[in-house]
Structure formats: structure tokens, C-alpha cells
């Protein structure tokens, strides 16, 4: 329960950053620069993930979890010293991404090391419920801070201050959580050790799914705030961003709790494929949203929230299943590293598509990318199953 509570508090802080595109806009940036800054932040996180994996393996998931809180808070507060679009924005955004990366990799590693093997997927899923609860609160809270189209610097300073302060309580929770029995793994901090471990336990085509998920996450956490502002989408008496994330996270929690046993019954791969199809449908549903029909924002919110709920815990579990307990820091970091690649490569490209052809094209391109990866993943496992059956029928 402490892990879930800790995750909830942190995700409140992290999803406040769903409004970071508005900060870039306030500083004078455009849609293309939003994509570039977000992509560059993910790139720094990507470059450092191999070392992060070694730190988790050697220092321990709980200690690194706390380090992640510290890095995220420090980077959030650093925004208070920025006054225009410069290299400082790129560096601070990278710090926020890095802090969040350490937190999520450490928490996933902790759960994978402490949960019984047969309940690993379910345990990761339940941890994610805490994240979805935080997602219900964070964006809505940020929308209250940045209410209206006329925003001043004090509004953003309050946003970043609250994001930093929100990490204090989850940091305290870590003190009372029991460490895993196999928290410290073999090896060193050298980069070569990371790649040797990955090569030894290579998880296969699931890494493409991790990448596609990162591409899909650019929609709610990078482009939706700008989409809402530029349309502009307005519903009298309702926060559109709050409505979006309320629907997104609300249905995600429902799906995760009600269908938490589904991976055991159908298999995690089948649930993952279902999630990818639902996620793709959600991306195409953005095309239905217009100024006259602002309320239709609930449709992509519900579909992508359900897709997120079905995809994340199954893809993480499938990524780490081949790795021994002691090096699951490497497995968690690898999964999130591929997620970062999806964001790093996707955000600038999607930003350019949106700037040239509009938001409908931006979201549709994301949906097509997810469908393509789903097809590759299905075909790769179909070939593996066929090869396995052939081996079973070889003459003895």
C-alpha cells in the first residue's frame, strides 16, 4: 500500500507537467519548439538510462527511488530561474524527465523484485492504479493554477513549486517500505555491463511495443494541452483538461481493477494486443473533436485511457520476464528506455506534422504507428509459435 500511495503522490507532481507545453508557449515558443524541447528532454533520459539501470542494480531500488524524487524536485524548481527559450529550458526539462525516469524504473524494479512471480503482472498493474489516481488529480490541479487564457509568471511559479513539494510525502513513505530480498545485483556501474545483460536476456519484439507506447504518450502528456488551447476547446463551467484526464484516468482505473485477472486468463500478450488496438482507435478519435463539439474530447480520452490501462503493465511484465530478479533494474530501465525513444523520436516528428498539417494528422500518425507495431508484434509471435510447434514434431 505504501508503494501505491507513494506512486500516487508522485504522479500528481509528474502530471502537473502535462501543462509544460503551456510554459514553453508562455516563454514564446511555438508548436515545433514544444516538440523539440520535449523530445530533447526524453533524449537525455534515454542516454542516461543504461547507467541508471546499473545504479538500481548496485545501489538498490528503494534508494534510487528516493534519488529520483530529489532530481525531479530540483529540476521543477529550476524552472523558476528561466525567462525565455534558451538551452536552460532544454536542460531543465531533461532534469524533470530524468527524475521521473529514475522514479518509475525504481518503482517497477521494486515491485518486480518483491511480488511473487505468478502475480508479477497483476502487481505492476495495481501499482499503476496509484498512478492513475494521481493522474486524476494532477492535470486538474494544474488547470486550476493556469485557469483561463491570460496567465502570468506567478501562475507557473506556483505550478512548479507545488510539483516539487508534492514529492515530500512519498519520500517519507519510502523509509517504511521493506527492501527486496535480492535488492543488490552483481556487476559494476560500467556501461558495458548493461549491454551484456541485455544481450544475455534479450526480450525480443516486445521492445517495439515499448517504443510505440512512448509514441502514444506524446498525445496526452505533450500535445493535448496545446490542442485544447489552440482549437480552442471550451465547455461552459468545465475544465477541458480536467475533463480529459478525469475520463482518461477514471476509465483506466476501472479497467485495471475490474480486469486485473485478465492477463492470467487470456495471457498478457493477448491483453497487450487488445490494448494496442484500443489505443490506436483513441488516436483516430481525436479527429472527431472540434470547436463546435468540444465535449467529444471525452471519446479519445476514454479510449486512450483504456488502451494505456491494458498496455502498460502487460508490456512491462513481458519485457522483464526473461531477466533474473537481481538484474531487473536493467529490464525496467530497458523498457522505459524504449519508451523514451518513442517519445524522443516521436515528439519532434509529430510536432512538425502538426505544424504543417494540423492536429488531426498528428494524432492519426500516432495511431497508424501503433497499429503498425501491433502488426509486427503479432507476426513475430506467430512465427515463433509456428517454429515451436515444428520443433515439437521433429523425429526423436
CSV table of C-alpha atoms in Angstrom, one decimal, residues 29-374:
chain,number,residue,atom,x,y,z
A,29,UNK,CA,7.9,29.0,-28.1
A,30,UNK,CA,5.7,27.5,-30.8
A,31,UNK,CA,4.4,24.0,-31.5
A,32,UNK,CA,7.6,23.0,-33.3
A,33,UNK,CA,9.7,24.1,-30.3
A,34,UNK,CA,7.4,22.3,-27.9
A,35,UNK,CA,8.1,19.1,-29.8
A,36,UNK,CA,11.8,19.8,-29.9
A,37,UNK,CA,12.1,20.6,-26.2
A,38,UNK,CA,10.1,17.6,-25.1
A,39,UNK,CA,12.0,15.3,-27.5
A,40,UNK,CA,15.4,16.6,-26.3
A,41,UNK,CA,14.3,16.0,-22.7
A,42,UNK,CA,13.5,12.5,-23.5
A,43,UNK,CA,16.8,12.1,-25.3
A,44,UNK,CA,18.8,13.0,-22.2
A,45,UNK,CA,16.8,10.5,-20.2
A,46,UNK,CA,17.4,7.9,-22.9
A,47,UNK,CA,21.2,8.5,-22.8
A,48,UNK,CA,21.4,8.1,-19.1
A,49,UNK,CA,19.1,5.1,-18.7
A,50,UNK,CA,21.8,2.4,-19.1
A,51,UNK,CA,23.8,3.9,-16.2
A,52,UNK,CA,20.5,4.3,-14.3
A,53,UNK,CA,19.9,0.6,-14.6
A,54,UNK,CA,23.3,-0.2,-13.2
A,55,UNK,CA,22.7,2.3,-10.3
A,56,UNK,CA,19.4,0.5,-9.5
A,57,UNK,CA,21.1,-2.9,-9.6
A,58,UNK,CA,24.0,-1.9,-7.4
A,59,UNK,CA,22.6,0.7,-5.1
A,60,UNK,CA,19.1,-0.8,-4.7
A,61,UNK,CA,15.6,0.1,-6.0
A,62,UNK,CA,14.5,1.9,-2.8
A,63,UNK,CA,17.5,4.2,-2.6
A,64,UNK,CA,17.3,5.1,-6.2
A,65,UNK,CA,13.6,5.8,-5.9
A,66,UNK,CA,14.5,8.5,-3.4
A,67,UNK,CA,17.2,9.9,-5.7
A,68,UNK,CA,14.5,10.2,-8.4
A,69,UNK,CA,12.3,12.3,-6.2
A,70,UNK,CA,15.2,14.6,-5.4
A,71,UNK,CA,16.2,15.1,-9.0
A,72,UNK,CA,12.6,15.8,-10.1
A,73,UNK,CA,12.0,18.3,-7.4
A,74,UNK,CA,15.3,20.2,-8.1
A,75,UNK,CA,14.5,20.4,-11.8
A,76,UNK,CA,11.0,21.6,-11.2
A,77,UNK,CA,12.3,24.4,-9.0
A,78,UNK,CA,15.0,25.3,-11.6
A,79,UNK,CA,12.2,26.5,-13.9
A,80,UNK,CA,11.8,29.5,-11.6
A,81,UNK,CA,15.1,30.9,-12.9
A,82,UNK,CA,14.1,30.7,-16.6
A,83,UNK,CA,12.7,33.7,-18.5
A,84,UNK,CA,13.0,32.8,-22.2
A,85,UNK,CA,13.5,30.0,-24.7
A,86,UNK,CA,17.2,29.0,-24.3
A,87,UNK,CA,19.4,26.0,-23.6
A,88,UNK,CA,18.3,26.3,-19.9
A,89,UNK,CA,14.8,25.1,-20.9
A,90,UNK,CA,16.2,22.0,-22.6
A,91,UNK,CA,18.4,21.2,-19.6
A,92,UNK,CA,15.6,21.7,-17.0
A,93,UNK,CA,13.1,19.7,-19.0
A,94,UNK,CA,15.7,16.9,-19.2
A,95,UNK,CA,16.1,17.0,-15.5
A,96,UNK,CA,12.4,16.6,-15.0
A,97,UNK,CA,12.3,13.7,-17.4
A,98,UNK,CA,15.4,12.1,-15.7
A,99,UNK,CA,13.9,12.4,-12.2
A,100,UNK,CA,10.7,10.8,-13.4
A,101,UNK,CA,12.6,8.1,-15.2
A,102,UNK,CA,14.5,7.1,-12.1
A,103,UNK,CA,11.3,7.0,-10.0
A,104,UNK,CA,9.4,4.9,-12.5
A,105,UNK,CA,12.3,2.5,-13.2
A,106,UNK,CA,13.0,2.1,-9.5
A,107,UNK,CA,9.3,1.5,-8.5
A,108,UNK,CA,8.8,-1.1,-11.3
A,109,UNK,CA,12.0,-2.8,-10.3
A,110,UNK,CA,10.9,-2.8,-6.6
A,111,UNK,CA,7.6,-4.4,-7.4
A,112,UNK,CA,9.1,-7.0,-9.8
A,113,UNK,CA,11.6,-7.9,-7.1
A,114,UNK,CA,9.1,-8.2,-4.2
A,115,UNK,CA,5.9,-9.7,-5.9
A,116,UNK,CA,5.6,-13.5,-6.4
A,117,UNK,CA,6.4,-14.4,-10.0
A,118,UNK,CA,2.9,-15.6,-10.8
A,119,UNK,CA,1.4,-12.3,-9.6
A,120,UNK,CA,4.0,-10.0,-11.2
A,121,UNK,CA,1.8,-8.6,-14.0
A,122,UNK,CA,-1.1,-8.1,-11.5
A,123,UNK,CA,1.2,-6.4,-9.0
A,124,UNK,CA,2.6,-4.0,-11.7
A,125,UNK,CA,-1.0,-3.3,-12.7
A,126,UNK,CA,-2.1,-2.5,-9.1
A,127,UNK,CA,0.9,-0.1,-8.7
A,128,UNK,CA,-0.3,1.6,-11.9
A,129,UNK,CA,-3.7,2.2,-10.2
A,130,UNK,CA,-1.9,4.5,-7.8
A,131,UNK,CA,-0.5,6.3,-10.9
A,132,UNK,CA,-3.9,6.7,-12.5
A,133,UNK,CA,-5.4,8.1,-9.2
A,134,UNK,CA,-2.6,10.7,-9.3
A,135,UNK,CA,-3.4,11.4,-12.9
A,136,UNK,CA,-7.0,12.3,-11.9
A,137,UNK,CA,-5.7,15.0,-9.6
A,138,UNK,CA,-2.5,16.4,-11.2
A,139,UNK,CA,-3.8,17.8,-14.5
A,140,UNK,CA,-7.0,19.2,-12.9
A,141,UNK,CA,-4.9,20.9,-10.2
A,142,UNK,CA,-2.6,22.3,-12.8
A,143,UNK,CA,-5.6,23.6,-14.8
A,144,UNK,CA,-6.8,25.4,-11.7
A,145,UNK,CA,-3.4,27.1,-11.4
A,146,UNK,CA,-3.4,28.1,-15.0
A,147,UNK,CA,-7.1,28.8,-15.4
A,148,UNK,CA,-8.0,30.9,-18.4
A,149,UNK,CA,-6.0,32.1,-21.4
A,150,UNK,CA,-4.4,35.0,-19.6
A,151,UNK,CA,-1.6,33.6,-17.5
A,152,UNK,CA,1.2,35.3,-15.6
A,153,UNK,CA,4.6,34.2,-14.3
A,154,UNK,CA,3.3,33.7,-10.8
A,155,UNK,CA,0.8,31.1,-12.0
A,156,UNK,CA,3.7,29.0,-13.4
A,157,UNK,CA,5.9,29.5,-10.3
A,158,UNK,CA,3.1,28.2,-8.2
A,159,UNK,CA,2.7,25.2,-10.5
A,160,UNK,CA,6.4,24.3,-10.3
A,161,UNK,CA,6.6,24.9,-6.5
A,162,UNK,CA,3.7,22.5,-5.9
A,163,UNK,CA,5.2,19.9,-8.2
A,164,UNK,CA,8.4,20.0,-6.1
A,165,UNK,CA,6.7,20.0,-2.8
A,166,UNK,CA,4.4,17.1,-3.7
A,167,UNK,CA,7.4,14.7,-3.5
A,168,UNK,CA,8.0,15.2,0.2
A,169,UNK,CA,5.3,12.8,1.4
A,170,UNK,CA,6.2,9.9,-1.0
A,171,UNK,CA,9.8,10.3,0.0
A,172,UNK,CA,8.8,9.7,3.7
A,173,UNK,CA,6.8,6.6,2.6
A,174,UNK,CA,10.0,5.0,1.2
A,175,UNK,CA,11.5,4.9,4.7
A,176,UNK,CA,8.9,2.5,5.9
A,177,UNK,CA,8.9,0.1,2.9
A,178,UNK,CA,10.7,-3.2,3.3
A,179,UNK,CA,13.7,-3.7,0.9
A,180,UNK,CA,13.5,-6.7,-1.5
A,181,UNK,CA,15.5,-9.8,-0.5
A,182,UNK,CA,17.6,-9.6,-3.7
A,183,UNK,CA,17.9,-5.8,-4.0
A,184,UNK,CA,21.6,-5.7,-4.9
A,185,UNK,CA,22.7,-7.4,-8.0
A,186,UNK,CA,26.1,-8.4,-9.4
A,187,UNK,CA,28.2,-6.4,-11.7
A,188,UNK,CA,29.5,-2.8,-11.9
A,189,UNK,CA,28.5,0.7,-12.9
A,190,UNK,CA,30.1,0.3,-16.3
A,191,UNK,CA,28.0,0.8,-19.4
A,192,UNK,CA,29.4,-2.5,-20.9
A,193,UNK,CA,27.6,-4.4,-18.1
A,194,UNK,CA,24.2,-3.0,-19.1
A,195,UNK,CA,24.6,-4.1,-22.7
A,196,UNK,CA,26.0,-7.5,-21.7
A,197,UNK,CA,22.9,-8.1,-19.5
A,198,UNK,CA,20.5,-7.0,-22.2
A,199,UNK,CA,22.2,-9.2,-24.8
A,200,UNK,CA,22.1,-12.2,-22.5
A,201,UNK,CA,18.4,-11.9,-21.8
A,202,UNK,CA,17.2,-10.2,-25.0
A,203,UNK,CA,13.4,-9.9,-24.7
A,204,UNK,CA,12.6,-9.6,-28.4
A,205,UNK,CA,9.8,-7.8,-30.3
A,206,UNK,CA,8.2,-6.5,-27.1
A,207,UNK,CA,10.7,-3.7,-27.2
A,208,UNK,CA,9.0,-2.3,-30.3
A,209,UNK,CA,5.7,-2.2,-28.3
A,210,UNK,CA,7.5,-0.3,-25.5
A,211,UNK,CA,8.6,2.2,-28.2
A,212,UNK,CA,5.1,2.5,-29.6
A,213,UNK,CA,3.7,3.2,-26.2
A,214,UNK,CA,6.2,6.0,-25.8
A,215,UNK,CA,5.0,7.4,-29.1
A,216,UNK,CA,1.4,7.3,-27.9
A,217,UNK,CA,2.2,9.0,-24.6
A,218,UNK,CA,3.2,12.2,-26.6
A,219,UNK,CA,-0.5,12.8,-27.1
A,220,UNK,CA,-1.9,13.2,-23.6
A,221,UNK,CA,1.3,14.4,-22.0
A,222,UNK,CA,2.8,16.7,-24.6
A,223,UNK,CA,0.3,17.8,-27.2
A,224,UNK,CA,-3.2,17.7,-25.7
A,225,UNK,CA,-2.8,21.0,-23.7
A,226,UNK,CA,-1.8,22.9,-26.8
A,227,UNK,CA,-4.5,21.1,-28.8
A,228,UNK,CA,-7.1,22.4,-26.3
A,229,UNK,CA,-5.7,25.9,-26.2
A,230,UNK,CA,-5.3,26.4,-30.0
A,231,UNK,CA,-8.6,25.0,-31.2
A,232,UNK,CA,-9.8,26.5,-28.7
A,233,UNK,CA,-11.9,23.9,-26.9
A,234,UNK,CA,-14.3,25.3,-24.3
A,235,UNK,CA,-17.1,23.7,-22.3
A,236,UNK,CA,-19.0,26.2,-20.0
A,237,UNK,CA,-18.3,25.6,-16.4
A,238,UNK,CA,-15.9,22.7,-17.1
A,239,UNK,CA,-12.1,22.5,-17.3
A,240,UNK,CA,-11.5,20.7,-20.6
A,241,UNK,CA,-8.0,19.5,-19.5
A,242,UNK,CA,-9.6,18.3,-16.2
A,243,UNK,CA,-12.4,16.5,-18.1
A,244,UNK,CA,-9.9,14.9,-20.4
A,245,UNK,CA,-7.7,13.5,-17.7
A,246,UNK,CA,-10.7,12.7,-15.5
A,247,UNK,CA,-12.1,10.5,-18.3
A,248,UNK,CA,-8.6,9.1,-19.2
A,249,UNK,CA,-7.6,8.1,-15.7
A,250,UNK,CA,-11.1,7.3,-14.4
A,251,UNK,CA,-11.7,4.6,-17.1
A,252,UNK,CA,-8.1,3.4,-16.8
A,253,UNK,CA,-8.6,2.7,-13.1
A,254,UNK,CA,-11.9,0.9,-13.7
A,255,UNK,CA,-10.4,-1.3,-16.5
A,256,UNK,CA,-7.3,-2.0,-14.4
A,257,UNK,CA,-9.2,-3.1,-11.3
A,258,UNK,CA,-12.1,-4.9,-12.9
A,259,UNK,CA,-9.9,-6.8,-15.4
A,260,UNK,CA,-6.8,-7.2,-13.3
A,261,UNK,CA,-7.1,-11.0,-13.7
A,262,UNK,CA,-7.5,-10.9,-17.4
A,263,UNK,CA,-3.7,-11.4,-18.2
A,264,UNK,CA,-3.8,-14.6,-16.2
A,265,UNK,CA,-6.9,-15.9,-18.0
A,266,UNK,CA,-6.2,-14.8,-21.6
A,267,UNK,CA,-2.4,-14.3,-21.4
A,268,UNK,CA,-0.6,-11.0,-21.2
A,269,UNK,CA,0.2,-10.9,-24.9
A,270,UNK,CA,-3.5,-11.1,-25.9
A,271,UNK,CA,-4.4,-8.4,-23.4
A,272,UNK,CA,-1.5,-6.2,-24.7
A,273,UNK,CA,-2.7,-6.6,-28.4
A,274,UNK,CA,-6.2,-5.6,-27.3
A,275,UNK,CA,-4.8,-2.6,-25.6
A,276,UNK,CA,-2.8,-1.5,-28.7
A,277,UNK,CA,-6.0,-1.7,-30.9
A,278,UNK,CA,-8.0,0.4,-28.4
A,279,UNK,CA,-5.1,2.9,-28.1
A,280,UNK,CA,-5.0,3.3,-31.9
A,281,UNK,CA,-8.7,3.8,-32.1
A,282,UNK,CA,-8.4,6.5,-29.5
A,283,UNK,CA,-5.8,8.4,-31.5
A,284,UNK,CA,-8.1,8.4,-34.6
A,285,UNK,CA,-10.9,9.6,-32.4
A,286,UNK,CA,-9.2,13.0,-31.9
A,287,UNK,CA,-10.2,13.8,-35.5
A,288,UNK,CA,-13.9,14.0,-34.3
A,289,UNK,CA,-13.2,16.8,-31.8
A,290,UNK,CA,-13.9,20.3,-33.0
A,291,UNK,CA,-14.7,23.8,-31.6
A,292,UNK,CA,-18.4,23.1,-32.0
A,293,UNK,CA,-18.2,19.7,-30.4
A,294,UNK,CA,-15.6,20.2,-27.7
A,295,UNK,CA,-17.3,17.6,-25.4
A,296,UNK,CA,-16.2,14.9,-27.9
A,297,UNK,CA,-12.8,15.2,-26.2
A,298,UNK,CA,-14.1,12.5,-23.8
A,299,UNK,CA,-14.0,9.9,-26.6
A,300,UNK,CA,-10.3,9.9,-27.3
A,301,UNK,CA,-9.7,10.3,-23.5
A,302,UNK,CA,-11.7,7.2,-22.7
A,303,UNK,CA,-10.2,5.1,-25.5
A,304,UNK,CA,-6.6,6.0,-24.9
A,305,UNK,CA,-7.1,5.7,-21.1
A,306,UNK,CA,-8.4,2.2,-21.6
A,307,UNK,CA,-5.6,1.4,-24.0
A,308,UNK,CA,-3.0,2.7,-21.5
A,309,UNK,CA,-4.6,0.6,-18.8
A,310,UNK,CA,-4.4,-2.6,-20.9
A,311,UNK,CA,-0.9,-2.0,-22.4
A,312,UNK,CA,1.5,-0.7,-19.7
A,313,UNK,CA,1.6,-3.4,-17.1
A,314,UNK,CA,1.4,-6.2,-19.7
A,315,UNK,CA,4.2,-4.8,-21.8
A,316,UNK,CA,6.5,-4.2,-18.8
A,317,UNK,CA,5.9,-7.7,-17.4
A,318,UNK,CA,6.6,-9.2,-20.8
A,319,UNK,CA,9.8,-7.1,-21.1
A,320,UNK,CA,11.2,-8.2,-17.7
A,321,UNK,CA,10.1,-11.8,-17.7
A,322,UNK,CA,13.3,-13.2,-19.1
A,323,UNK,CA,15.6,-11.3,-16.6
A,324,UNK,CA,16.6,-12.7,-13.3
A,325,UNK,CA,15.4,-10.9,-10.1
A,326,UNK,CA,18.8,-9.4,-9.3
A,327,UNK,CA,19.1,-7.6,-12.7
A,328,UNK,CA,15.6,-6.5,-13.1
A,329,UNK,CA,16.7,-2.9,-12.8
A,330,UNK,CA,18.3,-3.4,-16.2
A,331,UNK,CA,15.0,-4.8,-17.5
A,332,UNK,CA,12.9,-2.0,-16.2
A,333,UNK,CA,15.3,0.6,-17.5
A,334,UNK,CA,15.4,-1.1,-20.9
A,335,UNK,CA,11.6,-1.0,-21.2
A,336,UNK,CA,11.5,2.7,-20.2
A,337,UNK,CA,14.4,3.4,-22.4
A,338,UNK,CA,12.5,2.2,-25.4
A,339,UNK,CA,9.5,4.2,-24.2
A,340,UNK,CA,11.8,7.3,-24.2
A,341,UNK,CA,13.0,6.5,-27.8
A,342,UNK,CA,9.3,6.6,-28.8
A,343,UNK,CA,8.9,10.0,-27.2
A,344,UNK,CA,12.4,11.3,-28.3
A,345,UNK,CA,11.9,10.3,-31.9
A,346,UNK,CA,8.1,10.9,-32.0
A,347,UNK,CA,7.7,14.3,-30.4
A,348,UNK,CA,9.7,16.4,-32.9
A,349,UNK,CA,8.3,14.4,-35.9
A,350,UNK,CA,4.7,14.7,-34.6
A,351,UNK,CA,5.2,18.4,-33.8
A,352,UNK,CA,6.4,19.0,-37.3
A,353,UNK,CA,3.4,17.1,-38.7
A,354,UNK,CA,1.0,19.1,-36.5
A,355,UNK,CA,2.6,22.4,-37.5
A,356,UNK,CA,2.3,21.5,-41.2
A,357,UNK,CA,-0.9,19.5,-41.5
A,358,UNK,CA,-2.8,20.1,-38.2
A,359,UNK,CA,-3.6,18.2,-35.1
A,360,UNK,CA,-5.8,15.6,-36.8
A,361,UNK,CA,-2.8,14.5,-38.9
A,362,UNK,CA,-0.6,14.5,-35.8
A,363,UNK,CA,-2.9,12.1,-33.8
A,364,UNK,CA,-3.7,9.9,-36.8
A,365,UNK,CA,0.0,9.4,-37.5
A,366,UNK,CA,0.4,8.2,-33.9
A,367,UNK,CA,-2.5,5.8,-34.3
A,368,UNK,CA,-1.0,4.4,-37.5
A,369,UNK,CA,2.4,3.9,-35.8
A,370,UNK,CA,0.7,2.0,-33.0
A,371,UNK,CA,-1.2,-0.2,-35.5
A,372,UNK,CA,2.0,-1.0,-37.4
A,373,UNK,CA,3.9,-2.1,-34.3
A,374,UNK,CA,0.9,-4.2,-33.2
